[in-house]
Amino acid sequence: MATTTAAQRREQARIEYDAFLKSCPTNQLLDRISDKWVSLVVSALAPGPMRYSDLGRRIAGVSPKMLTQTLRSLERDGLLTRTVTPSVPVRVDYELTALGQNLALLLTAVKDWAETHFDEVHRSRAAYDAGNPDD
Amino acid sequence: MATTTAAQRREQARIEYDAFLKSCPTNQLLDRISDKWVSLVVSALAPGPMRYSDLGRRIAGVSPKMLTQTLRSLERDGLLTRTVTPSVPVRVDYELTALGQNLALLLTAVKDWAETHFDEVHRSRAAYDAGNPDD
DNA sequence: CGGAATCCGAACGGATACTG
DNA sequence: CAGTATCCGTTCGGATTCCG
């Protein structure tokens, strides 16, 4: 019976471990906000409310699918509100909640960091690549 | 010749646009640091240097592949240094650079935010899901 | 110990087309 | 205008195996 014990133990460990990971709130939430589109959307909405197509134009490179998907998840997480105005052409506004504004401060800081230190990173990259040309 | 113009124009626009995106430093770098493993590794290394296997144990859930991959990209970007000590069993230490420490402050703040506000987010999620059970 | 290489399923994400 | 639905290539990332 020793033939299956190792595999079984590993499987068992994997299951328990998986449950542990799913129960770890930080990991979950961190994974959610560590998303490219999340950063961009939240940063874009930081100054004030914006319409769907305005967001699409401002963010540049986002597909309708990703934009909607990101907005939905942010709405679900209570980071922004979605307001539908049933005019002749429908109008939908998105606005950060207090919680969202809170997060925006952090993400904007990260964005600023990226802008500020990009040249350093870029130089470091070039130096690294010069050392390992065949990577 | 109008038959191909539309497609060609779209293709052309896509190429130009792609070049624009690739030339946009912020987007690039933001995408890089908006990574789950990057946050975790940088946070883990914030207090001080750590060995490869210590990182693997501390981060919990990272595969050797992802850990190495993340460490390599961070080293390439000049956010950490890799020091090999050729002992009998090889020993490799990873340590944040000044730039890495700098980023660590921000990412740790984000991590703390996630821990602090998780319950709010979780409640919001439950409420949202209650309203749209068949999503 | 600290990786590198490979395989492979799952998920991400873009393009397109259609709806209300 | 503000999406939704589908297709489909690309990437992510875990498991496994092997090397110095």
XYZ file of N, CA and C in Angstrom, chain B residues 13-97:
255
model
N -3.458 50.927 -38.113
C -3.745 51.603 -36.856
C -3.315 50.727 -35.686
N -3.569 49.442 -35.826
C -3.220 48.523 -34.756
C -1.711 48.497 -34.535
N -0.981 48.495 -35.637
C 0.473 48.463 -35.535
C 0.998 49.728 -34.860
N 0.539 50.857 -35.329
C 0.969 52.127 -34.741
C 0.609 52.153 -33.266
N -0.600 51.712 -33.005
C -1.081 51.743 -31.640
C -0.249 50.833 -30.746
N 0.063 49.685 -31.295
C 0.869 48.730 -30.556
C 2.221 49.331 -30.224
N 2.797 49.996 -31.201
C 4.086 50.642 -30.990
C 3.964 51.702 -29.910
N 2.876 52.422 -29.957
C 2.648 53.453 -28.952
C 2.602 52.851 -27.552
N 1.877 51.753 -27.435
C 1.751 51.118 -26.127
C 3.094 50.614 -25.633
N 3.845 50.019 -26.544
C 5.144 49.472 -26.156
C 6.097 50.589 -25.777
N 5.870 51.758 -26.355
C 6.756 52.874 -26.057
C 6.320 53.618 -24.803
N 5.165 53.251 -24.297
C 4.668 53.915 -23.103
C 5.265 53.271 -21.856
N 6.196 53.936 -21.256
C 6.954 53.359 -20.146
C 6.064 53.040 -18.952
N 5.205 53.960 -18.635
C 4.369 53.787 -17.457
C 3.559 52.508 -17.534
N 2.945 52.327 -18.692
C 2.125 51.148 -18.883
C 2.939 49.883 -18.675
N 4.104 49.855 -19.279
C 4.993 48.702 -19.154
C 5.327 48.389 -17.708
N 5.841 49.400 -17.063
C 6.315 49.196 -15.706
C 5.161 48.913 -14.752
N 4.081 49.592 -14.963
C 2.910 49.384 -14.115
C 2.424 47.945 -14.226
N 2.452 47.454 -15.444
C 2.025 46.086 -15.676
C 2.953 45.115 -14.951
N 4.215 45.457 -14.921
C 5.188 44.585 -14.289
C 5.009 44.529 -12.772
N 4.849 45.688 -12.159
C 4.756 45.682 -10.708
C 3.349 45.374 -10.224
N 2.383 45.419 -11.145
C 1.033 45.014 -10.774
C 0.917 43.509 -10.905
N 1.801 42.823 -10.276
C 1.797 41.377 -10.357
C 1.713 40.824 -8.945
N 0.894 39.815 -8.806
C 0.681 39.204 -7.501
C 1.990 38.794 -6.834
N 2.811 38.066 -7.575
C 4.034 37.539 -6.984
C 5.035 38.643 -6.693
N 5.038 39.658 -7.537
C 5.939 40.780 -7.296
C 5.626 41.422 -5.947
N 4.366 41.674 -5.715
C 3.981 42.275 -4.438
C 4.439 41.414 -3.275
N 4.188 40.137 -3.377
C 4.498 39.246 -2.269
C 5.997 39.125 -2.035
N 6.753 39.004 -3.122
C 8.203 38.869 -2.980
C 8.805 40.135 -2.398
N 8.405 41.262 -2.943
C 8.964 42.528 -2.468
C 8.597 42.759 -1.003
N 7.362 42.459 -0.662
C 6.956 42.615 0.738
C 7.748 41.690 1.647
N 7.952 40.467 1.163
C 8.677 39.494 1.976
C 10.121 39.926 2.204
N 10.696 40.566 1.203
C 12.096 40.959 1.307
C 12.290 42.300 1.997
N 11.206 42.990 2.253
C 11.309 44.331 2.836
C 12.082 44.348 4.156
N 11.832 43.400 5.068
C 12.549 43.455 6.347
C 14.041 43.190 6.214
N 14.434 42.414 5.231
C 15.847 42.118 5.084
C 16.092 41.015 4.074
N 17.358 40.700 3.820
C 17.737 39.670 2.840
C 17.140 38.319 3.196
N 16.985 37.503 2.186
C 16.421 36.182 2.413
C 16.927 35.203 1.374
N 16.976 33.944 1.752
C 17.441 32.917 0.826
C 16.283 32.418 -0.043
N 16.670 31.758 -1.112
C 15.678 31.273 -2.073
C 14.611 30.399 -1.413
N 15.058 29.400 -0.705
C 14.090 28.468 -0.128
C 13.311 29.102 1.021
N 13.907 30.079 1.691
C 13.156 30.791 2.724
C 11.999 31.552 2.086
N 12.290 32.170 0.978
C 11.240 32.876 0.255
C 10.136 31.914 -0.156
N 10.559 30.783 -0.685
C 9.588 29.784 -1.112
C 8.690 29.339 0.020
N 9.266 29.220 1.198
C 8.464 28.769 2.340
C 7.595 29.899 2.882
N 8.142 31.086 2.856
C 7.419 32.206 3.442
C 6.231 32.627 2.586
N 6.378 32.528 1.296
C 5.345 33.056 0.415
C 4.181 32.090 0.251
N 4.428 30.817 0.356
C 3.344 29.852 0.440
C 2.417 29.883 -0.753
N 2.658 28.974 -1.662
C 1.778 28.888 -2.808
C 2.524 29.183 -4.097
N 3.730 29.664 -3.944
C 4.520 29.960 -5.136
C 5.281 28.703 -5.554
N 5.262 28.435 -6.827
C 6.031 27.313 -7.354
C 7.449 27.803 -7.624
N 8.409 26.867 -7.649
C 9.790 27.250 -7.952
C 9.855 28.085 -9.227
N 9.065 27.694 -10.184
C 9.077 28.391 -11.465
C 8.723 29.860 -11.321
N 7.595 30.115 -10.660
C 7.126 31.482 -10.497
C 8.079 32.292 -9.630
N 8.614 31.627 -8.605
C 9.528 32.330 -7.713
C 10.773 32.771 -8.473
N 11.364 31.842 -9.192
C 12.553 32.180 -9.968
C 12.244 33.248 -10.999
N 11.169 33.074 -11.686
C 10.775 34.004 -12.734
C 10.602 35.417 -12.173
N 9.928 35.491 -11.029
C 9.694 36.787 -10.408
C 11.012 37.403 -9.936
N 11.834 36.585 -9.296
C 13.114 37.084 -8.808
C 13.996 37.576 -9.950
N 13.974 36.839 -11.065
C 14.773 37.244 -12.220
C 14.331 38.599 -12.752
N 13.044 38.768 -12.891
C 12.559 40.023 -13.462
C 12.833 41.182 -12.514
N 12.756 40.911 -11.219
C 13.044 41.964 -10.250
C 14.532 42.307 -10.239
N 15.350 41.273 -10.435
C 16.781 41.520 -10.509
C 17.105 42.328 -11.759
N 16.482 41.945 -12.845
C 16.676 42.649 -14.108
C 16.282 44.110 -14.000
N 15.243 44.356 -13.255
C 14.761 45.726 -13.112
C 15.521 46.498 -12.035
N 16.496 45.836 -11.432
C 17.315 46.536 -10.455
C 16.621 46.747 -9.124
N 15.635 45.931 -8.831
C 14.916 46.084 -7.577
C 15.501 45.211 -6.477
N 16.248 44.207 -6.871
C 16.922 43.386 -5.872
C 18.238 42.848 -6.419
N 19.087 42.391 -5.524
C 20.356 41.807 -5.931
C 20.388 40.334 -5.572
N 21.108 39.592 -6.373
C 21.215 38.155 -6.178
C 22.667 37.838 -5.849
N 22.892 37.237 -4.679
C 24.258 36.959 -4.241
C 24.447 35.469 -4.062
N 25.371 34.907 -4.823
C 25.642 33.476 -4.735
C 26.858 33.223 -3.863
N 26.668 32.378 -2.867
C 27.793 31.970 -2.026
C 28.101 30.516 -2.323
N 29.260 30.266 -2.954
C 29.567 28.891 -3.391
C 30.017 28.010 -2.226
N 29.126 27.762 -1.299
C 29.428 26.838 -0.217
C 29.202 25.420 -0.736
N 29.250 24.468 0.185
C 29.046 23.080 -0.228
C 27.637 22.879 -0.777
N 26.613 23.157 0.019
C 25.355 23.360 -0.695
C 25.327 24.829 -1.079
N 25.048 25.107 -2.313
C 25.071 26.493 -2.776
C 24.077 27.328 -1.973
N 24.479 28.564 -1.724
C 23.593 29.457 -0.974
C 23.388 30.738 -1.769
N 22.148 31.102 -1.948
C 21.823 32.296 -2.722
C 20.951 33.218 -1.888
N 21.413 34.447 -1.754
C 20.629 35.425 -0.996
C 20.066 36.500 -1.922
N 18.866 36.908 -1.604
C 18.243 37.987 -2.352
C 18.014 39.151 -1.402
N 18.314 40.349 -1.917
C 18.169 41.529 -1.076
C 17.668 42.697 -1.904
N 16.768 43.453 -1.338
C 16.237 44.604 -2.056
C 17.306 45.680 -2.219
N 17.302 46.327 -3.356
C 18.153 47.495 -3.540
C 17.428 48.693 -2.936
